[in-house]
Amino acid sequence: MPDFSIGVDLGGTNLRIAAITREGQLLEKLTVPTRTAQGPDRTIDEMCNAIHQLSAKHRAAGKFMGAGIGVLGIIDMQTGKVRKSANFPGWENYPVRAEIERRLRACDLLENNARVVLDNDANMAALGEQWLGAARGVPNAAVITLGTGIGGGIVLNGKIWAGMNGMAGEFGHMTVEPDGVPCGCGNHGCAERYASASAIMRMAREAAASGEAPSLAQAASSDAEFAPKLIYNLAMQGDEPARIIFRTFGRYLGIMLADAINVLDLEVYVLAGGVAAAWDAFAPTMFAEMRIRSLVYAAMAPDDPMRESQIMEGRTPSSVEHKQISRANPSPEGSNDAKILVTRALLGSDAGLYGAAHAAEQG
């Protein structure tokens, strides 16, 4: 009888809930629209109803160990409240964890030491990739999400490292260009202003307006789907202005990663999020920049980082389920010649669900 936990990924568009066994088997997944405009009580009601529905269906087969919830925003880990979230107006200082516990307790779901764990969605995704994804079997890793902005989570000894105030992993607000583009955080030159989906679109619009990027200008004026994927396609077709955008993207991402590697010195750095799909366009420049700017990476980098990443990408979640991955080019027994690996995520949009379920199982 497989014991299981419920993983919840509360995003700005969808609320996703999954029942996952302690061995990492996905039993069932539900997706419902997020109605944040109707307030936190309505969203928490829908979440708890879905948790009850899934747990009731699978409790006959195994023990319900609890629910892990990943939420966009800054989480107060001690109180279980959302400090701030741009995607959830009216949620500031709302007692999310306490309200979830109250509803689940009323359904008799918090018996037998079952628990509720609340954390930032990027931290949950990091834990998921460390448990079953690209960093599986590696106790210390960072997962950096490249989306509209840049988020991230750090796993140390198999546990999320939240920092003193629960705010560790803000890779997107590392400064990569002093006095650069203003950021919404109040700083100038943050990494997410140069190495995110919004940064790609800013550079594309600037190139189109310059008159020196006719393909980008035509796409911007005529294509309703003008987005990073279209710019990536142009780059892969040889359009030089589009290629310059991704080389610039890779350079600044490399600067950010070089600083992170110098400070953290972890085994694996996993790039997740939608923009990571443009890997072929930005990774060569990224790796070159990292080797120039990080003494640690230059000393510990694989000879061919692109190839090492491709080896890891060949390990699909299904191929590593119930197995511990071995590091690419493992060192001989007894040697201390491990290499720093930068690679892409394996679990895709489900990383947060797996991480949240694992967090609940871990307590």
PDB file of C-alpha atoms in Angstrom, residues 145-150 172-173 181-184 190-206 226-229 231 245-246 249 274-275:
ATOM      1  CA  THR A 145      13.780  29.496 -12.861  1.00  0.00           C
ATOM      2  CA  LEU A 146      13.964  31.605 -16.020  1.00  0.00           C
ATOM      3  CA  GLY A 147      10.494  32.948 -16.682  1.00  0.00           C
ATOM      4  CA  THR A 148       9.003  36.435 -16.787  1.00  0.00           C
ATOM      5  CA  GLY A 149      11.510  37.153 -14.026  1.00  0.00           C
ATOM      6  CA  ILE A 150      14.119  34.979 -12.326  1.00  0.00           C
ATOM      7  CA  GLY A 172      17.180  37.470 -10.157  1.00  0.00           C
ATOM      8  CA  HIS A 173      18.119  40.457  -8.023  1.00  0.00           C
ATOM      9  CA  VAL A 181      18.178  49.013 -16.466  1.00  0.00           C
ATOM     10  CA  PRO A 182      15.914  49.947 -13.503  1.00  0.00           C
ATOM     11  CA  CYS A 183      14.255  46.996 -11.759  1.00  0.00           C
ATOM     12  CA  GLY A 184      10.931  46.875  -9.954  1.00  0.00           C
ATOM     13  CA  CYS A 190      19.366  43.206 -11.761  1.00  0.00           C
ATOM     14  CA  ALA A 191      19.904  39.875 -13.517  1.00  0.00           C
ATOM     15  CA  GLU A 192      16.228  39.474 -14.333  1.00  0.00           C
ATOM     16  CA  ARG A 193      16.316  42.707 -16.324  1.00  0.00           C
ATOM     17  CA  TYR A 194      18.855  41.041 -18.665  1.00  0.00           C
ATOM     18  CA  ALA A 195      18.286  37.247 -18.506  1.00  0.00           C
ATOM     19  CA  SER A 196      14.537  36.590 -18.402  1.00  0.00           C
ATOM     20  CA  ALA A 197      11.603  36.411 -20.813  1.00  0.00           C
ATOM     21  CA  SER A 198      10.792  40.067 -20.177  1.00  0.00           C
ATOM     22  CA  ALA A 199      14.436  40.959 -20.870  1.00  0.00           C
ATOM     23  CA  ILE A 200      14.315  39.142 -24.218  1.00  0.00           C
ATOM     24  CA  MET A 201      11.199  41.078 -25.182  1.00  0.00           C
ATOM     25  CA  ARG A 202      12.752  44.399 -24.106  1.00  0.00           C
ATOM     26  CA  MET A 203      15.872  43.758 -26.193  1.00  0.00           C
ATOM     27  CA  ALA A 204      13.779  42.607 -29.171  1.00  0.00           C
ATOM     28  CA  ARG A 205      11.621  45.736 -29.124  1.00  0.00           C
ATOM     29  CA  GLU A 206      14.694  47.948 -28.795  1.00  0.00           C
ATOM     30  CA  PHE A 226       5.469  37.932 -30.743  1.00  0.00           C
ATOM     31  CA  ALA A 227       7.153  36.226 -27.822  1.00  0.00           C
ATOM     32  CA  PRO A 228      10.527  34.773 -26.783  1.00  0.00           C
ATOM     33  CA  LYS A 229       9.793  31.526 -28.648  1.00  0.00           C
ATOM     34  CA  ILE A 231      12.631  35.302 -31.317  1.00  0.00           C
ATOM     35  CA  ILE A 245      19.791  38.990 -28.149  1.00  0.00           C
ATOM     36  CA  PHE A 246      20.398  35.435 -26.964  1.00  0.00           C
ATOM     37  CA  PHE A 249      21.072  36.947 -22.536  1.00  0.00           C
ATOM     38  CA  GLY A 274      10.117  28.440 -20.088  1.00  0.00           C
ATOM     39  CA  VAL A 275      13.161  30.371 -21.316  1.00  0.00           C
TER      40      VAL A 275
END
